[in-house]
Tab-separated table of C-alpha atoms in Angstrom:
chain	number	residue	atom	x	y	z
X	1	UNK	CA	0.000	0.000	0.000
X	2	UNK	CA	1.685	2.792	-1.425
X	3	UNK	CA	1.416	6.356	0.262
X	4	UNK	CA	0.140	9.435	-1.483
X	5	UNK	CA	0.280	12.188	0.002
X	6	UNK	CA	-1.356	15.823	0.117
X	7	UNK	CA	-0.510	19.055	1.321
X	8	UNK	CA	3.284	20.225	1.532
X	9	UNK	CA	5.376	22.579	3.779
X	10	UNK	CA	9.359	22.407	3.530
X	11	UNK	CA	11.666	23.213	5.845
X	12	UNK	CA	15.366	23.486	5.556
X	13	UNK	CA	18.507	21.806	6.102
X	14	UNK	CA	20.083	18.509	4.591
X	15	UNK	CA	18.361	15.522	6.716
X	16	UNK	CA	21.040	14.003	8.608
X	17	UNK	CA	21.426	10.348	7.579
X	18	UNK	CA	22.624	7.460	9.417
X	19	UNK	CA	23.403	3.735	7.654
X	20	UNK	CA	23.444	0.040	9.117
X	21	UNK	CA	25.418	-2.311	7.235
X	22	UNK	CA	26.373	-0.963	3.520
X	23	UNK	CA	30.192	-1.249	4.571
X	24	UNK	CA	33.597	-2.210	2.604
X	25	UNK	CA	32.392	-4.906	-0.145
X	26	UNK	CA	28.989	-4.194	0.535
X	27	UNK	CA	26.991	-3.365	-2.806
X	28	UNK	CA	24.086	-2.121	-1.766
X	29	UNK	CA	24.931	0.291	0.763
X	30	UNK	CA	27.194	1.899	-1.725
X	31	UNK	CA	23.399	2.154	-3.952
X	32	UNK	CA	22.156	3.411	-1.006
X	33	UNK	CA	24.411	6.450	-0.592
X	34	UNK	CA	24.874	7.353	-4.065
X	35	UNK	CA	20.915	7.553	-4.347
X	36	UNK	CA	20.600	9.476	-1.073
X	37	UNK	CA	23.059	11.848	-2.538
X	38	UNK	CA	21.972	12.491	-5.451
X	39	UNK	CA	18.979	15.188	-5.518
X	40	UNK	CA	21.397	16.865	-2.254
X	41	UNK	CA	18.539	15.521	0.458
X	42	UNK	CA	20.711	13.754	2.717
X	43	UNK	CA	23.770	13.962	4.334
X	44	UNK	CA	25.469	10.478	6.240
X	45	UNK	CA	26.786	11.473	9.299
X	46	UNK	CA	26.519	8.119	11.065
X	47	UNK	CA	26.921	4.343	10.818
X	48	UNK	CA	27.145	0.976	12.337
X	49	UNK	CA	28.413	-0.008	8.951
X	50	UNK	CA	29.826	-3.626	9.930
X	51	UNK	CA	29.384	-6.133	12.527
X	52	UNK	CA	33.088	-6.976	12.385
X	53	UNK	CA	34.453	-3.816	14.225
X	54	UNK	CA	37.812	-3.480	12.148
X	55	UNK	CA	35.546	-3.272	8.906
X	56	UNK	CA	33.403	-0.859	10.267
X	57	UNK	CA	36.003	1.649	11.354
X	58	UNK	CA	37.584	1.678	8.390
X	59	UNK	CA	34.252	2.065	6.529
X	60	UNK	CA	33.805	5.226	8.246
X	61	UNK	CA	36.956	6.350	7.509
X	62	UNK	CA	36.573	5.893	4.053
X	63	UNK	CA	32.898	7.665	3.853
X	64	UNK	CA	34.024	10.649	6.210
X	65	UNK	CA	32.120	9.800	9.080
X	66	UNK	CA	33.770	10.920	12.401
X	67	UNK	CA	34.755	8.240	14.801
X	68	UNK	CA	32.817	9.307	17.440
X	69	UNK	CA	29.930	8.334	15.069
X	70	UNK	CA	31.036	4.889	13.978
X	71	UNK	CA	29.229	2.199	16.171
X	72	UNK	CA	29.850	-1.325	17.057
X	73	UNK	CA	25.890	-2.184	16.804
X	74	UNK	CA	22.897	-0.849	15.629
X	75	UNK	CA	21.859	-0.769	19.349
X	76	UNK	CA	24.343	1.112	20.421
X	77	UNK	CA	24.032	3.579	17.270
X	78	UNK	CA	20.124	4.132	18.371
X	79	UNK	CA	20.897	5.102	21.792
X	80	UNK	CA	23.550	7.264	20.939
X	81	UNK	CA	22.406	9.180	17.930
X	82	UNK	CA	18.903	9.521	19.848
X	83	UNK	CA	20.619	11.411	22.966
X	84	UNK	CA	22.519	13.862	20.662
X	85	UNK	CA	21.201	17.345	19.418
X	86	UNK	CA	22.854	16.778	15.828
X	87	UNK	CA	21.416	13.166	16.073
X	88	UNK	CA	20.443	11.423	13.001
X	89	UNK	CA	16.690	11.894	11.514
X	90	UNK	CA	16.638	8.583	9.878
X	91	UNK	CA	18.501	5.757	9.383
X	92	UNK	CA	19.386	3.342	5.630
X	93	UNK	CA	19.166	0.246	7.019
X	94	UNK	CA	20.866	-2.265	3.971
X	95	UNK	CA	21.832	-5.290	5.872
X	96	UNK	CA	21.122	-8.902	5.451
X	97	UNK	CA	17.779	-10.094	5.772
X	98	UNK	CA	17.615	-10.892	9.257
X	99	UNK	CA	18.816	-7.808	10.899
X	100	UNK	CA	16.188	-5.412	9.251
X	101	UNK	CA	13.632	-6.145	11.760
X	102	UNK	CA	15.290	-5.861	15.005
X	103	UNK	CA	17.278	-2.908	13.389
X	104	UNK	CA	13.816	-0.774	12.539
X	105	UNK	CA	12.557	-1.690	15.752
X	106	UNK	CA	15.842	0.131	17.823
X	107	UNK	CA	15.278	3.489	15.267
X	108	UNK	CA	11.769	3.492	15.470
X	109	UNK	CA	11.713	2.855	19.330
X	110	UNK	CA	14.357	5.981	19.397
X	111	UNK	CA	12.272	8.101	17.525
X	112	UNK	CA	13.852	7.994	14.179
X	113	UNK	CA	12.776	7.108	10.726
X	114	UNK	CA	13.821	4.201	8.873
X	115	UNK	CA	14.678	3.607	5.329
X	116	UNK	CA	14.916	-0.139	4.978
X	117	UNK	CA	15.850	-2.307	2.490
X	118	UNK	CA	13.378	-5.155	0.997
X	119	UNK	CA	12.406	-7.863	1.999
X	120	UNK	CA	11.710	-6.142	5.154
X	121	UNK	CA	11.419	-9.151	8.145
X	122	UNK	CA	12.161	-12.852	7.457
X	123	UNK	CA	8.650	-13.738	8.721
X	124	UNK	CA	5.564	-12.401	8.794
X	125	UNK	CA	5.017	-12.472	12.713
X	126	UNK	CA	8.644	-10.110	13.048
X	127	UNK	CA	6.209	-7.711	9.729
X	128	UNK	CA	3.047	-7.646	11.461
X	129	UNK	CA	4.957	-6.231	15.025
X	130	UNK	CA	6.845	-4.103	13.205
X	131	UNK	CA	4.031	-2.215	11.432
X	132	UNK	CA	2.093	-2.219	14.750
X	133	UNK	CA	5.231	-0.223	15.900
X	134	UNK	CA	5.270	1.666	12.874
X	135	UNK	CA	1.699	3.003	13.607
X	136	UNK	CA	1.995	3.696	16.815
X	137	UNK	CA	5.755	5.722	16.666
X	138	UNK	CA	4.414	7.599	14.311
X	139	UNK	CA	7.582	7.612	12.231
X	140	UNK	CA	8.220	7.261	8.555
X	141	UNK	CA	9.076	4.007	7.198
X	142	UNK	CA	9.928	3.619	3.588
X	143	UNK	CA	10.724	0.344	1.893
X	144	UNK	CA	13.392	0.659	-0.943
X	145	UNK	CA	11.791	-1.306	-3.403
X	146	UNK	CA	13.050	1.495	-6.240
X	147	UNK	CA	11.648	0.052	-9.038
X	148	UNK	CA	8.642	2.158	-8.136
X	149	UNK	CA	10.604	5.089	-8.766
X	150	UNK	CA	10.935	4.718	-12.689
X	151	UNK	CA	9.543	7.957	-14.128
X	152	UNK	CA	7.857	5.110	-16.564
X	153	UNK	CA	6.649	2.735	-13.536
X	154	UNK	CA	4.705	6.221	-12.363
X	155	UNK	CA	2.937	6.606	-15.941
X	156	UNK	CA	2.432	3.272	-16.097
X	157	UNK	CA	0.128	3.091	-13.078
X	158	UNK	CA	-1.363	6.731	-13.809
X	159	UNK	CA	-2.565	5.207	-17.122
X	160	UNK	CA	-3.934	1.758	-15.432
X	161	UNK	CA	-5.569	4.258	-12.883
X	162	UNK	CA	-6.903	6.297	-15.525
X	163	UNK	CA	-8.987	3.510	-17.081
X	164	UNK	CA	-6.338	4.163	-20.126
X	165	UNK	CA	-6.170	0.128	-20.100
X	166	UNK	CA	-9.687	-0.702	-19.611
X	167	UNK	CA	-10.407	-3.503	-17.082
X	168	UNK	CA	-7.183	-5.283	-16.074
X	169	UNK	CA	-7.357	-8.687	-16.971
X	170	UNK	CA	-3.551	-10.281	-17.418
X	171	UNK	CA	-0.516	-9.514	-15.222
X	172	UNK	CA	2.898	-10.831	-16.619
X	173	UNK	CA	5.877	-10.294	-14.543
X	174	UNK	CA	8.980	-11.711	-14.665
X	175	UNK	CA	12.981	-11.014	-13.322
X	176	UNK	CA	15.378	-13.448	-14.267
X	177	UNK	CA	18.859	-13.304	-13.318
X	178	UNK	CA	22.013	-15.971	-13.997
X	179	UNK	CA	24.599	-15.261	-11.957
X	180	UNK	CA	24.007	-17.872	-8.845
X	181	UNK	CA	23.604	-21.025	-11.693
X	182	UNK	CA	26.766	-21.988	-10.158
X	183	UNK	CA	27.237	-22.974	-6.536
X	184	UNK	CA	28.430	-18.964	-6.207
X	185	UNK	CA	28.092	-19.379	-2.298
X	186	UNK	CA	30.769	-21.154	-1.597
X	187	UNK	CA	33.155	-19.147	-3.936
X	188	UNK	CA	33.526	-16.430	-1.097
X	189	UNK	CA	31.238	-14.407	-2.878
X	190	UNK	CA	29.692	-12.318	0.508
X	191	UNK	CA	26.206	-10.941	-1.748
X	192	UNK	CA	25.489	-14.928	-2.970
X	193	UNK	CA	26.627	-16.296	0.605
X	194	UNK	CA	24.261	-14.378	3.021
X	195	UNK	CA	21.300	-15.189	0.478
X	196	UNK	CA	21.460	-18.300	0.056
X	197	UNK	CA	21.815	-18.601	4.063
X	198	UNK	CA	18.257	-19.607	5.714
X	199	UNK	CA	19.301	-18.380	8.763
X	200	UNK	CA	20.143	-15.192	7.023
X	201	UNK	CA	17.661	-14.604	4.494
X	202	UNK	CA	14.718	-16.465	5.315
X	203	UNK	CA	12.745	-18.586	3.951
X	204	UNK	CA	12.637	-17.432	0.630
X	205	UNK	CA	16.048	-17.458	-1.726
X	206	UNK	CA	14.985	-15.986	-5.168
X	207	UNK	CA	11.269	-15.853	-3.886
X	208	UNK	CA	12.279	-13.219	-1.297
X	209	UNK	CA	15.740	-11.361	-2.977
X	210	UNK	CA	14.044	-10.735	-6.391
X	211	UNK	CA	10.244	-12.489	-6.385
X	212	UNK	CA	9.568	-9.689	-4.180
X	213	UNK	CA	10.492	-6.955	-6.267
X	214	UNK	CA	8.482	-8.208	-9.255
X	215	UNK	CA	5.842	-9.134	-7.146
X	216	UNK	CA	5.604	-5.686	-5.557
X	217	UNK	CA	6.051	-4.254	-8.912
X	218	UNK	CA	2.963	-5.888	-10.421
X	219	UNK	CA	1.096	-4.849	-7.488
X	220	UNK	CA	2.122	-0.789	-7.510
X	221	UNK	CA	1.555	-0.661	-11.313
X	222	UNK	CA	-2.113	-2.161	-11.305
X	223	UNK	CA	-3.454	-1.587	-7.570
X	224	UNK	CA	-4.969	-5.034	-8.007
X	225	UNK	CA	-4.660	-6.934	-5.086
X	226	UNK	CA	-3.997	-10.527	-4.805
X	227	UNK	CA	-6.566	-13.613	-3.507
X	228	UNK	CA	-4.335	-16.728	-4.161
X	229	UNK	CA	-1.289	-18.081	-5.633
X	230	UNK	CA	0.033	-21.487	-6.847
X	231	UNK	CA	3.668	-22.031	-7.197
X	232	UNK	CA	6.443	-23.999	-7.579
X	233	UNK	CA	9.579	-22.850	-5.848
X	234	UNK	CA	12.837	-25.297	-6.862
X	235	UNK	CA	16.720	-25.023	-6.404
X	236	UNK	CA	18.694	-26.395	-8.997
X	237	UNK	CA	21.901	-26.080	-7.878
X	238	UNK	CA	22.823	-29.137	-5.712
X	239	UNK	CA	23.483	-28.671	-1.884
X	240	UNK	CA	21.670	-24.659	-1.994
X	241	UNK	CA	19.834	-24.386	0.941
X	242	UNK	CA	16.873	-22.367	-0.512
X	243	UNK	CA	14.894	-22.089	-3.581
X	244	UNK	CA	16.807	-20.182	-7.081
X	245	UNK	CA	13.919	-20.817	-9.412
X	246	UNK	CA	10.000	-19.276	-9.154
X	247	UNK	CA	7.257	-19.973	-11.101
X	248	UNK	CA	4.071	-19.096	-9.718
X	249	UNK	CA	0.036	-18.440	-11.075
X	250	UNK	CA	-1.695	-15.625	-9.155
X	251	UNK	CA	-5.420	-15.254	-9.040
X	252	UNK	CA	-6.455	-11.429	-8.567
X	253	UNK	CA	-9.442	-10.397	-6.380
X	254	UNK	CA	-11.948	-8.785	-9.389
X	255	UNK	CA	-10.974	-11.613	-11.778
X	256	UNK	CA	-8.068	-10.690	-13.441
X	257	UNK	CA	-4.844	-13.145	-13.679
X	258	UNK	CA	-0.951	-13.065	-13.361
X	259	UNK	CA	2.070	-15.123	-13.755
X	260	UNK	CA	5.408	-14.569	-12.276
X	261	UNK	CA	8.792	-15.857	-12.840
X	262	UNK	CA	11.741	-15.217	-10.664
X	263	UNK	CA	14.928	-16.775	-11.592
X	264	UNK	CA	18.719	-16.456	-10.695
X	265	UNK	CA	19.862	-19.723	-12.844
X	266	UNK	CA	18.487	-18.461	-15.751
X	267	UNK	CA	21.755	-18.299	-18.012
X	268	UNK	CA	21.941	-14.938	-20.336
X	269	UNK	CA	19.893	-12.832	-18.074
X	270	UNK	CA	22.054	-10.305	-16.070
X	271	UNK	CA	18.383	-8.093	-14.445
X	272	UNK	CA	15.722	-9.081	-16.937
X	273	UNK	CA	12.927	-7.268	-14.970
X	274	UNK	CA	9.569	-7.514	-17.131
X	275	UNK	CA	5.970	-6.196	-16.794
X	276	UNK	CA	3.478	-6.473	-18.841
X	277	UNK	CA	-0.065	-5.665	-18.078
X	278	UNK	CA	-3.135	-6.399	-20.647
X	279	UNK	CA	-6.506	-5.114	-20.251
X	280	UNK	CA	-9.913	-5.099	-21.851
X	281	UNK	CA	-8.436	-1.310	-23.950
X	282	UNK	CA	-5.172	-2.167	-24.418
X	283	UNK	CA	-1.389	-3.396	-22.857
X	284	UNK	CA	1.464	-1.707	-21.688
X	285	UNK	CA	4.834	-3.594	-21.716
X	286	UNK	CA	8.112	-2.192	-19.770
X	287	UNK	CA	11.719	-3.247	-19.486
X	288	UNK	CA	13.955	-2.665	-16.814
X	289	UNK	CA	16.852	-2.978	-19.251
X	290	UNK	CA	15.564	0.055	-21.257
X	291	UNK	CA	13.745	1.457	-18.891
X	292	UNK	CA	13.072	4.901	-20.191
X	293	UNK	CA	10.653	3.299	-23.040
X	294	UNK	CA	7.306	2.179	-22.221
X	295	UNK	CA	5.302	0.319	-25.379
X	296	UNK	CA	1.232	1.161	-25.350
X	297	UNK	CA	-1.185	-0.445	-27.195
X	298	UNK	CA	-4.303	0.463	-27.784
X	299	UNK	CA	-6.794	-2.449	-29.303
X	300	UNK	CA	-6.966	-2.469	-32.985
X	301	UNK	CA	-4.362	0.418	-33.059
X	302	UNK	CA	-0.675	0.457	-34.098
X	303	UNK	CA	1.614	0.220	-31.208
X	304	UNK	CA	2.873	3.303	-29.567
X	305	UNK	CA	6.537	3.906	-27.662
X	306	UNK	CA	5.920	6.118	-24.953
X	307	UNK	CA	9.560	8.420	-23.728
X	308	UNK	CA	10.552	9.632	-20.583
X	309	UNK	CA	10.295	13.588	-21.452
X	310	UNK	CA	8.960	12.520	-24.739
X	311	UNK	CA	5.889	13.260	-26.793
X	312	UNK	CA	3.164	11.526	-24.230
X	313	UNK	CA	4.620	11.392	-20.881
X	314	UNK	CA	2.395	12.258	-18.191
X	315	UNK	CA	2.893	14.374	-15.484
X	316	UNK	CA	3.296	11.406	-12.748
X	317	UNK	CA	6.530	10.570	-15.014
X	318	UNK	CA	7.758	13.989	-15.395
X	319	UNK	CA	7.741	15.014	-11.799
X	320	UNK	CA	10.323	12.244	-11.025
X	321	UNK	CA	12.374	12.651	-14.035
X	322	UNK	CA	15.722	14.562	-13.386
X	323	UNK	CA	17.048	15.222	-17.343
X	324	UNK	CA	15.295	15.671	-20.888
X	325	UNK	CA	14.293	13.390	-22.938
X	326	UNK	CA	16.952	11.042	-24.990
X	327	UNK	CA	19.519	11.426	-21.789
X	328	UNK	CA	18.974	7.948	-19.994
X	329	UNK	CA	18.046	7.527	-16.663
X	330	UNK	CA	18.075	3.906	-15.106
X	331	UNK	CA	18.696	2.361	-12.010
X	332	UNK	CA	20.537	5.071	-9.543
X	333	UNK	CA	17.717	7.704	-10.796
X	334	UNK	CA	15.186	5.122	-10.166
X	335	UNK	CA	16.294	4.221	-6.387
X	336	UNK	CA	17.042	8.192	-5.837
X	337	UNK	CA	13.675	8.714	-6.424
X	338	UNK	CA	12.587	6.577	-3.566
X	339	UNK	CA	15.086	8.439	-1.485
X	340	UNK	CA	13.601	11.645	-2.732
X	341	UNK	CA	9.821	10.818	-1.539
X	342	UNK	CA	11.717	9.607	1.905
X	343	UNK	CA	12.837	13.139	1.932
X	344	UNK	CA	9.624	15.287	1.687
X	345	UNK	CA	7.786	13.220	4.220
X	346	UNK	CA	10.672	13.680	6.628
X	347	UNK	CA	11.178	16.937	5.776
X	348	UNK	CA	6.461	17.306	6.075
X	349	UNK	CA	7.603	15.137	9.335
X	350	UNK	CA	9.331	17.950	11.154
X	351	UNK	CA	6.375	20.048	11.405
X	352	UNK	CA	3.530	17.776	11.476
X	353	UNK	CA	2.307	18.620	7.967
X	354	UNK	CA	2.028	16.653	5.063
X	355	UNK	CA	4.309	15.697	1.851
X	356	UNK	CA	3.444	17.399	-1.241
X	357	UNK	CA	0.718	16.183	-3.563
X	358	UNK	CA	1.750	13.103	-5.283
X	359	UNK	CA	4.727	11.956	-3.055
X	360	UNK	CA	4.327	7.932	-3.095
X	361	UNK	CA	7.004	5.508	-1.539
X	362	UNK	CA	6.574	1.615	-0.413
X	363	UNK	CA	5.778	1.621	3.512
X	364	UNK	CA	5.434	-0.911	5.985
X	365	UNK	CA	1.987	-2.034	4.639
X	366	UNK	CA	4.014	-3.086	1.216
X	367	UNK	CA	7.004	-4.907	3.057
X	368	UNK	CA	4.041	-6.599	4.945
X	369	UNK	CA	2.464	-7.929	1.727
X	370	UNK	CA	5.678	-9.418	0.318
X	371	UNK	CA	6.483	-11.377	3.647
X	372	UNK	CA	3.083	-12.952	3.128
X	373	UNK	CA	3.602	-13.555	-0.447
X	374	UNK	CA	6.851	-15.057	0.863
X	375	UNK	CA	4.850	-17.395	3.224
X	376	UNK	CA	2.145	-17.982	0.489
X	377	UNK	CA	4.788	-19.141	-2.042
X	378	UNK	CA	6.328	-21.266	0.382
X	379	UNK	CA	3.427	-23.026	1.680
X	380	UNK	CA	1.878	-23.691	-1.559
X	381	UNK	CA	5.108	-25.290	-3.102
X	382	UNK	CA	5.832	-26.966	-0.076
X	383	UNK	CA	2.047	-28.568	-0.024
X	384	UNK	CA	2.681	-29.699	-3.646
X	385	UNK	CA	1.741	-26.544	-5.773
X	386	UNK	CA	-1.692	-26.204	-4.653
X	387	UNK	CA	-3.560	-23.048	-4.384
X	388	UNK	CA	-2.738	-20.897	-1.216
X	389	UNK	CA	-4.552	-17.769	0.135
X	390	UNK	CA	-2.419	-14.933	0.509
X	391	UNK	CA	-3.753	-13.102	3.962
């Protein structure tokens, strides 16, 4: 569940960022930063950025943060940067899976806002407390999942919205990847080793690092929610612990149909994110690859390519696109976008007002959803592919 907001009033001053995890030989914590930086919003002035202590100091040295800022834990980090007048406003947490629940809860409980990287919890009981907490703090909680911030993404769903599409009636989404079709894990490869750890991750491999994203992306572009799924979750590789291959058949309330495939032994694919939605008017079909195109078809009329700052884009699409049209933007824009929407409602935050019209970001509601679809997928393959309600 998506927020839009209404209503805006600004007030000054960089918001003072803090990061768990994201340290040396981290990827996405370097994301992270670079996206935070980008539109000038955010400035990191804190971090527990490693839980082995000789890492993290040196992380901080190489990111400017002062040593007096550099924590041992997140725990620690909370308490501190809570009791400070310069403390941080919000904190990036991009750790493994299993420390983004008991992270939130620290920042939250300290009165600060989290940014947190997907999937949010490893279970659905550790989700449902932490939006309870969520609700009751009163703080801002974004989930990174930045595909929603493709200037593309946004006219995509403005035009479902619109009735541009008709009645939704097919949902086609699909992310394959190839690079764990070896046994990458045990190669000392940190990014495949954590994810492929239950204890670490979940227990969801590809379901929960990439099923999610195109799961929450078929969800944000067509606001349909889901009833049931079937699916078949299977590892390849022999001796992985968890599943590196989804297929799975989703039944829509209203009627309408999807099918998603997740897949990181799919050999060729480097980040093959699809959508395609089809409706009773016409289909819209977008690529993560070139993801400033998005192809419209109206029925019985020629197909149309749709720019970013083209001929045709909508507002929704122009209000998070940062150059003209024919300069690419991609993946960094995309996730700085998120960071961007994190920003106003902080910034709406400080004075009890809120964002400007139109700000939208995943919130604890969305990382809720994808820890049940997690549980869902699970269950169902587990019982033999049958078809599973998805609370």
């Amino acid at each position: 569940m998506a927020i839009e907001a209404s209503g805006y009033e600004s007030t000054g001053g960089r918001i003072r960022l803090g990061m768990v995890g994201g340290g040396q030989g981290a990827f996405i914590g370097a994301v992270h930063r670079i996206a935070a930086r980008i539109d000038g919003q955010f400035e990191l002035v804190a971090g527990a950025l490693s839980s082995e202590p000789v890492r993290a100091k040196a992380s901080a040295v190489e990111l400017g943060i002062a040593a007096d800022r550099s924590y041992g834990s997140f725990e620690e980090m909370a308490r501190a940067e809570a009791a400070r007048p310069d403390g941080i406003e919000a904190v990036s947490i991009v750790t493994p899976n299993h420390v983004h629940a008991p992270a939130a809860r620290a920042f939250l409980e300290a009165g600060i806002h989290v940014i947190c990287d997907k999937p949010m919890t490893t279970t659905v009981a550790d989700a449902e407390r932490l939006v309870d907490l969520v609700e009751s703090s009163g703080k801002v909680f974004v989930l990174t999942h930045n595909y929603t911030g493709y200037p593309m993404i946004r006219q995509a769903r403005a035009m479902i919205a619109n009735g541009e599409l008709g009645d939704v009636r097919v949902v086609q989404v699909e992310y394959p990847q190839d690079w764990l079709t070896e046994r990458t894990e045990l190669s000392g490869s940190k990014q495949a080793e954590w994810r492929t750890d239950p204890k670490r991750s979940g227990a969801g491999g590809c379901i929960g690092d990439i099923g999610t994203h195109a799961y929450n992306l078929a969800a944000f572009v067509t606001g349909l929610k889901t009833d049931a799924i079937l699916a078949q979750l299977t590892t390849f590789v022999p001796g992985r612990l968890l599943d590196d291959h989804v297929q799975i058949m989703l039944r829509y309330q209203g009627g309408a149909r999807g099918l998603l495939w997740a897949s990181q032994v799919a050999v060729g694919n480097e980040n093959a994110l699809k959508l395609r939605v089809y409706g009773s008017k016409g289909g819209l079909e977008w690529i993560q690859e070139d993801p400033n195109y998005l192809w419209f078809t109206r029925f019985g009329q020629p197909k149309q390519l749709l720019t970013r700052a083209g001929a045709g884009a909508q507002p929704e699409a122009a209000r998070v696109s940062r150059l003209p049209g024919g300069h690419p933007e991609g993946y960094l824009e995309g996730f700085a976008t998120i960071y961007a929407e994190a920003a106003r409602a902080i910034r709406a935050a400080r004075t009890g007002a809120s964002p400007e019209v139109g700000t939208i970001y995943p919130t604890v509601h969305d990382g809720l959803a994808g820890m049940r679809f997690i549980e869902a997928a699970v269950a169902s393959s587990k019982a033999g592919n049958v078809w599973t309600k998805v609370e």
